[in-house]
CSV table of C-alpha atoms and ligand atoms in Angstrom, one decimal:
chain,number,residue,atom,x,y,z
A,1,MET,CA,0.0,0.0,0.0
A,2,GLU,CA,1.2,3.5,-0.8
A,3,PRO,CA,2.1,5.6,2.2
A,4,GLY,CA,-0.9,7.6,3.3
A,5,THR,CA,-3.4,5.3,1.6
A,6,ASP,CA,-3.8,2.9,4.6
A,7,PRO,CA,-7.1,3.1,6.4
A,8,LEU,CA,-7.4,6.1,8.7
A,9,THR,CA,-7.6,5.4,12.4
A,10,VAL,CA,-10.3,7.5,14.0
A,11,ALA,CA,-10.7,7.9,17.8
A,12,ILE,CA,-14.0,9.2,19.1
A,13,LEU,CA,-13.5,10.9,22.5
A,14,GLY,CA,-16.7,10.6,24.5
A,15,SER,CA,-19.2,7.8,25.0
A,16,GLY,CA,-22.5,9.8,25.4
A,17,ALA,CA,-25.4,10.1,23.0
A,18,MET,CA,-23.5,12.1,20.3
A,19,ALA,CA,-20.3,10.0,20.6
A,20,ARG,CA,-22.4,6.8,20.1
A,21,TYR,CA,-24.3,8.5,17.2
A,22,TRP,CA,-20.9,9.1,15.4
A,23,ALA,CA,-19.6,5.6,16.3
A,24,PHE,CA,-22.7,4.3,14.4
A,25,SER,CA,-22.5,6.8,11.5
A,26,LEU,CA,-18.8,6.1,10.9
A,27,GLU,CA,-19.1,2.3,11.7
A,28,THR,CA,-17.5,1.2,8.4
A,29,MET,CA,-14.3,3.0,9.4
A,30,HIS,CA,-14.2,1.0,12.7
A,31,PRO,CA,-13.6,4.0,15.0
A,32,TRP,CA,-12.4,3.6,18.5
A,33,VAL,CA,-14.5,5.0,21.4
A,34,VAL,CA,-12.6,6.5,24.3
A,35,GLY,CA,-14.8,7.2,27.4
A,36,GLN,CA,-16.5,5.9,30.5
A,37,VAL,CA,-19.3,3.8,29.0
A,38,PRO,CA,-18.2,0.6,27.4
A,39,PRO,CA,-20.1,-1.0,24.5
A,40,PRO,CA,-22.3,-2.7,23.3
A,41,TYR,CA,-24.1,0.5,22.2
A,42,HIS,CA,-27.8,0.1,21.3
A,43,ILE,CA,-28.8,2.6,18.6
A,44,VAL,CA,-32.4,3.0,17.2
A,45,GLU,CA,-32.6,4.8,13.9
A,46,MET,CA,-35.5,7.2,13.0
A,47,ASP,CA,-37.4,4.4,11.1
A,48,GLY,CA,-37.1,2.1,14.2
A,49,THR,CA,-34.3,-0.1,12.9
A,50,GLU,CA,-32.1,-1.3,15.8
A,51,HIS,CA,-28.3,-1.8,15.8
A,52,ARG,CA,-25.9,-3.0,18.4
A,53,LEU,CA,-22.4,-1.8,18.1
A,54,THR,CA,-19.2,-3.1,19.7
A,55,PRO,CA,-16.5,-0.7,18.7
A,56,LEU,CA,-13.0,-1.0,20.1
A,57,HIS,CA,-13.3,0.8,23.4
A,58,PHE,CA,-10.7,2.4,25.7
A,59,ASP,CA,-11.2,3.9,29.1
A,60,TRP,CA,-9.6,7.3,29.7
A,61,CYS,CA,-6.6,5.7,31.5
A,62,ASP,CA,-6.0,2.9,28.9
A,63,LYS,CA,-3.1,3.1,26.5
A,64,PRO,CA,-4.3,2.6,22.9
A,65,PRO,CA,-2.2,0.4,20.6
A,66,ARG,CA,-1.2,3.3,18.3
A,67,THR,CA,-1.6,7.0,17.6
A,68,PRO,CA,-4.9,7.7,15.8
A,69,ASP,CA,-4.9,9.9,12.6
A,70,VAL,CA,-8.0,11.7,13.6
A,71,VAL,CA,-9.6,12.4,16.9
A,72,LEU,CA,-13.3,13.4,17.0
A,73,LEU,CA,-14.1,15.4,20.1
A,74,LEU,CA,-17.6,14.5,21.2
A,75,ILE,CA,-17.2,14.8,25.0
A,76,LYS,CA,-19.3,16.8,27.4
A,77,TRP,CA,-17.5,20.0,28.5
A,78,ARG,CA,-16.9,18.6,32.0
A,79,ARG,CA,-14.6,15.9,30.4
A,80,MET,CA,-12.3,18.5,28.8
A,81,PRO,CA,-9.4,17.9,31.3
A,82,GLU,CA,-9.4,14.1,30.6
A,83,ALA,CA,-9.6,14.8,26.8
A,84,ALA,CA,-6.7,17.3,27.0
A,85,ARG,CA,-4.6,14.7,28.9
A,86,TRP,CA,-5.5,11.9,26.5
A,87,ILE,CA,-4.7,13.9,23.4
A,88,SER,CA,-1.3,15.1,24.9
A,89,ALA,CA,-0.4,11.5,25.8
A,90,HIS,CA,-1.7,9.5,22.8
A,91,ALA,CA,-2.5,11.8,19.9
A,92,PRO,CA,-0.3,14.9,20.1
A,93,GLN,CA,0.2,14.8,16.2
A,94,SER,CA,-3.4,13.9,15.3
A,95,LEU,CA,-5.9,16.1,13.7
A,96,VAL,CA,-8.5,16.9,16.4
A,97,ILE,CA,-12.0,17.7,15.1
A,98,SER,CA,-14.5,19.2,17.6
A,99,LEU,CA,-18.2,18.7,16.8
A,100,MET,CA,-19.2,19.8,20.3
A,101,ASN,CA,-21.7,22.4,21.3
A,102,GLY,CA,-20.5,25.7,22.6
A,103,MET,CA,-17.3,27.8,21.9
A,104,GLY,CA,-13.9,28.0,23.5
A,105,GLN,CA,-12.5,24.5,22.7
A,106,ASP,CA,-9.3,26.1,21.5
A,107,GLU,CA,-8.8,27.8,24.9
A,108,ALA,CA,-9.8,24.7,26.8
A,109,LEU,CA,-7.2,22.6,24.8
A,110,SER,CA,-4.4,25.3,24.9
A,111,THR,CA,-2.5,23.0,27.3
A,112,VAL,CA,-1.9,20.5,24.4
A,113,PRO,CA,1.2,21.8,22.6
A,114,ALA,CA,0.9,22.4,18.9
A,115,ILE,CA,-2.6,20.9,18.7
A,116,GLY,CA,-4.1,20.6,15.1
A,117,LEU,CA,-7.6,21.6,16.0
A,118,ALA,CA,-10.5,21.9,13.6
A,119,GLN,CA,-13.6,23.4,15.2
A,120,GLY,CA,-16.7,22.2,13.3
A,121,LEU,CA,-20.3,21.8,14.1
A,122,THR,CA,-23.2,19.4,13.8
A,123,THR,CA,-26.9,19.7,14.1
A,124,ALA,CA,-27.4,16.0,14.3
A,125,ALA,CA,-29.7,15.1,17.3
A,126,ALA,CA,-29.8,12.0,19.5
A,127,THR,CA,-31.6,11.3,22.7
A,128,ARG,CA,-30.0,8.9,25.3
A,129,ARG,CA,-32.4,6.8,27.4
A,130,GLU,CA,-29.9,4.3,28.8
A,131,PRO,CA,-29.2,1.8,27.5
A,132,VAL,CA,-30.5,3.1,24.1
A,133,VAL,CA,-29.6,6.1,21.9
A,134,TYR,CA,-32.4,7.2,19.6
A,135,ILE,CA,-31.4,9.1,16.5
A,136,ARG,CA,-33.8,12.1,16.0
A,137,SER,CA,-32.2,13.9,13.1
A,138,HIS,CA,-29.0,13.6,11.0
A,139,GLY,CA,-28.9,17.4,10.7
A,140,GLN,CA,-25.9,18.9,9.0
A,141,THR,CA,-22.2,18.5,9.8
A,142,LEU,CA,-19.6,21.1,8.8
A,143,VAL,CA,-15.9,20.9,9.2
A,144,PRO,CA,-13.4,23.8,8.5
A,145,GLN,CA,-10.8,23.3,5.8
A,146,LEU,CA,-7.3,23.7,7.3
A,147,GLY,CA,-5.4,22.3,4.3
A,148,ASP,CA,-3.9,19.6,6.4
A,149,PRO,CA,-2.9,16.2,4.7
A,150,ARG,CA,-4.8,14.2,7.4
A,151,GLU,CA,-7.8,16.2,6.6
A,152,ARG,CA,-7.5,15.5,2.9
A,153,ARG,CA,-7.5,11.7,3.7
A,154,LEU,CA,-10.6,12.2,5.9
A,155,GLN,CA,-12.3,14.1,3.1
A,156,LYS,CA,-11.5,11.2,0.7
A,157,ALA,CA,-12.8,8.7,3.3
A,158,SER,CA,-16.0,10.8,3.7
A,159,ARG,CA,-16.6,10.6,0.0
A,160,THR,CA,-15.8,6.9,-0.1
A,161,TYR,CA,-18.2,6.1,2.7
A,162,GLY,CA,-20.9,8.6,1.6
A,163,TRP,CA,-21.0,10.9,4.6
A,164,ASP,CA,-22.7,14.2,4.0
A,165,TRP,CA,-20.0,16.3,5.7
A,166,CYS,CA,-19.4,19.8,4.2
A,167,TRP,CA,-15.9,21.2,4.3
A,168,VAL,CA,-16.0,25.0,4.5
A,169,ASN,CA,-13.4,27.8,4.7
A,170,LEU,CA,-12.4,29.2,8.1
A,171,LYS,CA,-14.3,32.5,7.9
A,172,THR,CA,-17.5,30.8,6.9
A,173,MET,CA,-17.0,28.2,9.7
A,174,ALA,CA,-16.5,31.0,12.3
A,175,ASP,CA,-19.8,32.6,11.2
A,176,LEU,CA,-21.7,29.4,11.2
A,177,ARG,CA,-20.3,28.4,14.6
A,178,TRP,CA,-21.6,31.7,16.0
A,179,GLN,CA,-25.0,31.0,14.4
A,180,LYS,CA,-25.1,27.5,15.9
A,181,LEU,CA,-24.1,29.0,19.3
A,182,LEU,CA,-27.0,31.4,19.1
A,183,GLN,CA,-29.4,28.6,18.2
A,184,ASN,CA,-28.1,26.5,21.1
A,185,SER,CA,-28.3,29.5,23.4
A,186,VAL,CA,-32.1,29.6,22.8
A,187,ILE,CA,-33.1,26.0,22.4
A,188,ASN,CA,-31.0,24.4,25.1
A,189,PRO,CA,-31.7,26.5,28.2
A,190,LEU,CA,-35.4,27.1,27.3
A,191,THR,CA,-36.1,23.4,26.8
A,192,ALA,CA,-34.2,22.7,30.0
A,193,LEU,CA,-36.3,25.2,32.0
A,194,ALA,CA,-39.5,23.9,30.5
A,195,ASP,CA,-38.4,20.3,30.6
A,196,CYS,CA,-39.7,19.5,27.2
A,197,THR,CA,-38.7,18.4,23.7
A,198,ASN,CA,-37.3,20.8,21.0
A,199,GLY,CA,-40.7,20.7,19.2
A,200,GLU,CA,-42.8,21.4,22.4
A,201,ILE,CA,-40.8,24.5,23.3
A,202,LEU,CA,-42.2,26.3,20.3
A,203,GLU,CA,-45.6,26.2,22.0
A,204,ARG,CA,-44.5,27.3,25.5
A,205,THR,CA,-44.8,30.9,26.8
A,206,ILE,CA,-41.1,30.9,27.7
A,207,TRP,CA,-40.3,30.7,23.9
A,208,GLN,CA,-41.0,34.5,23.9
A,209,LEU,CA,-37.5,34.8,25.3
A,210,ALA,CA,-36.1,33.6,22.0
A,211,ARG,CA,-36.2,37.0,20.4
A,212,PRO,CA,-34.4,39.0,23.2
A,213,LEU,CA,-31.8,36.1,23.5
A,214,LEU,CA,-31.1,36.3,19.8
A,215,ASN,CA,-31.0,40.1,19.8
A,216,GLU,CA,-28.5,40.2,22.6
A,217,GLY,CA,-26.4,37.3,21.2
A,218,THR,CA,-26.4,38.8,17.7
A,219,GLN,CA,-24.8,42.0,19.1
A,220,ALA,CA,-22.1,40.0,20.8
A,221,ALA,CA,-21.4,37.9,17.6
A,222,ARG,CA,-21.3,41.0,15.4
A,223,ALA,CA,-18.9,42.7,17.8
A,224,VAL,CA,-16.3,40.0,17.1
A,225,GLY,CA,-16.9,40.2,13.3
A,226,ALA,CA,-19.2,37.3,12.8
A,227,GLU,CA,-21.9,37.5,10.2
A,228,VAL,CA,-25.4,36.8,11.5
A,229,PRO,CA,-28.4,36.8,9.2
A,230,GLN,CA,-31.5,38.8,10.0
A,231,ASP,CA,-33.8,35.8,10.2
A,232,MET,CA,-32.1,34.0,13.1
A,233,LEU,CA,-35.5,33.5,14.8
A,234,GLY,CA,-36.7,31.7,11.7
A,235,ARG,CA,-33.5,29.6,11.6
A,236,VAL,CA,-33.8,28.6,15.3
A,237,THR,CA,-37.5,27.8,14.9
A,238,ARG,CA,-36.6,25.6,11.9
A,239,LEU,CA,-33.9,23.7,13.9
A,240,ALA,CA,-36.3,23.1,16.8
A,241,ARG,CA,-38.8,21.8,14.3
A,242,GLU,CA,-36.3,19.6,12.5
A,243,THR,CA,-35.2,18.1,15.8
A,244,ARG,CA,-38.7,18.2,17.3
A,245,ASP,CA,-38.7,14.8,19.0
A,246,ASN,CA,-35.3,15.3,20.5
A,247,LEU,CA,-34.6,16.2,24.1
A,248,SER,CA,-31.8,18.8,23.9
A,249,SER,CA,-28.5,17.9,25.4
A,250,MET,CA,-29.2,20.3,28.2
A,251,VAL,CA,-32.5,18.7,29.1
A,252,GLN,CA,-30.7,15.3,29.1
A,253,ASP,CA,-28.0,16.7,31.5
A,254,VAL,CA,-30.5,18.4,33.8
A,255,ARG,CA,-32.6,15.2,34.0
A,256,ALA,CA,-29.5,13.1,34.7
A,257,GLY,CA,-28.5,15.6,37.5
A,258,LEU,CA,-25.2,16.4,35.6
A,259,PRO,CA,-23.5,19.8,35.0
A,260,THR,CA,-24.8,21.4,31.8
A,261,GLU,CA,-22.9,23.1,29.0
A,262,ILE,CA,-24.5,26.5,29.8
A,263,ASP,CA,-21.1,28.2,30.5
A,264,ALA,CA,-19.8,27.2,27.1
A,265,ILE,CA,-22.9,28.4,25.3
A,266,ASN,CA,-24.8,31.3,27.0
A,267,GLY,CA,-21.8,31.9,29.3
A,268,TYR,CA,-19.5,32.3,26.2
A,269,ILE,CA,-21.9,34.9,24.8
A,270,ILE,CA,-22.0,36.8,28.1
A,271,ARG,CA,-18.1,36.8,28.3
A,272,THR,CA,-17.8,38.1,24.7
A,273,ALA,CA,-20.6,40.7,25.1
A,274,LEU,CA,-19.2,42.1,28.4
A,275,SER,CA,-15.7,42.4,27.0
A,276,HIS,CA,-17.2,44.6,24.3
A,277,GLY,CA,-19.4,46.7,26.6
A,278,ILE,CA,-22.7,45.0,25.5
A,279,THR,CA,-25.4,44.2,28.0
A,280,VAL,CA,-26.9,40.7,27.9
A,281,PRO,CA,-29.4,40.6,30.8
A,282,THR,CA,-31.6,37.8,29.3
A,283,HIS,CA,-28.6,35.5,28.9
A,284,GLN,CA,-27.4,36.3,32.4
A,285,ALA,CA,-30.8,35.5,33.9
A,286,LEU,CA,-30.9,32.2,32.0
A,287,VAL,CA,-27.4,31.2,33.1
A,288,ARG,CA,-28.4,31.8,36.8
A,289,LEU,CA,-31.6,29.9,36.4
A,290,ILE,CA,-29.9,26.9,34.8
A,291,HIS,CA,-27.2,26.9,37.5
A,292,SER,CA,-29.9,27.0,40.2
A,293,LEU,CA,-31.5,23.9,38.5
A,294,THR,CA,-28.2,21.9,38.6
A,295,GLY,CA,-26.8,23.3,41.8
A,296,GLY,CA,-23.7,24.6,40.0
B,1,PAF,O1,-27.6,20.4,22.0
B,1,PAF,C1,-28.4,19.8,21.2
B,1,PAF,O2,-29.3,19.1,21.7
B,1,PAF,C2,-28.3,20.0,19.7
B,1,PAF,O3,-27.3,20.9,19.4
B,1,PAF,C3,-29.6,20.4,19.0
B,1,PAF,C4,-29.2,20.6,17.5
B,1,PAF,C5,-30.1,21.7,19.5
B,1,PAF,C6,-30.6,19.4,19.0
B,1,PAF,O4,-31.2,19.1,20.2
């Protein structure tokens, strides 16, 4: 085999709903799963088809047999210290692709020297009701083009295996990540407070907060040069509809009594806004309310 044409080794960091969703979606590449929950993973597709996966699994403290080419970061924010240690120890030269909610992955991983980090996004949705993960929407997955040779091999693999990943330039990616952050800053805390699905939130009185949240968040995004379209309310409404049967990741965390990602989502918007002298009272109120729900 020519060098560089051998199969790519992909390590998925995380073993929650989204990590198992990607272990299923990329199954033909035999990705490893690194995280607390060992397989088998039981996945139910939108048409009800059931699958049981048994990917090669490592606990955070296990030593993998070799260095993976690509690391897919699909952890919860609270696992960032374990992920940073794992990447430093076992994948310092690998291409790390984050498909996590929220912003600030680059700062959180700044302890990993010379990390090759691509911050992408996905609107795929999955609900975890142990031991089953129900796929609710395949959404859209976007990854920035860094011009890295490992990335070109991944692009080739994505064509070979028919994934619908889009590779976009860095500026477009930065804009779209801000837009996804704004969508998460509305859907996630509002569904967590109302304890309902993404579809149900559209009918609740609390949905009236969507507009002030988007107005405040858009000012923060524009202050750092991100392009945000006028119809964000329409976009977030569409995303809630497309993922209507899903319980947002924040509802799932609150129900499980786990810390949420509020500080990486609304908290990130607040930090950005305040550093530019912009007031964001609705985001601040929501962060306090979510913290009071989870005791954090
Ligand atoms: O965090 C989530 O749950 C997801 O990002 C999304 C797309 C809002 C679907 O629930």
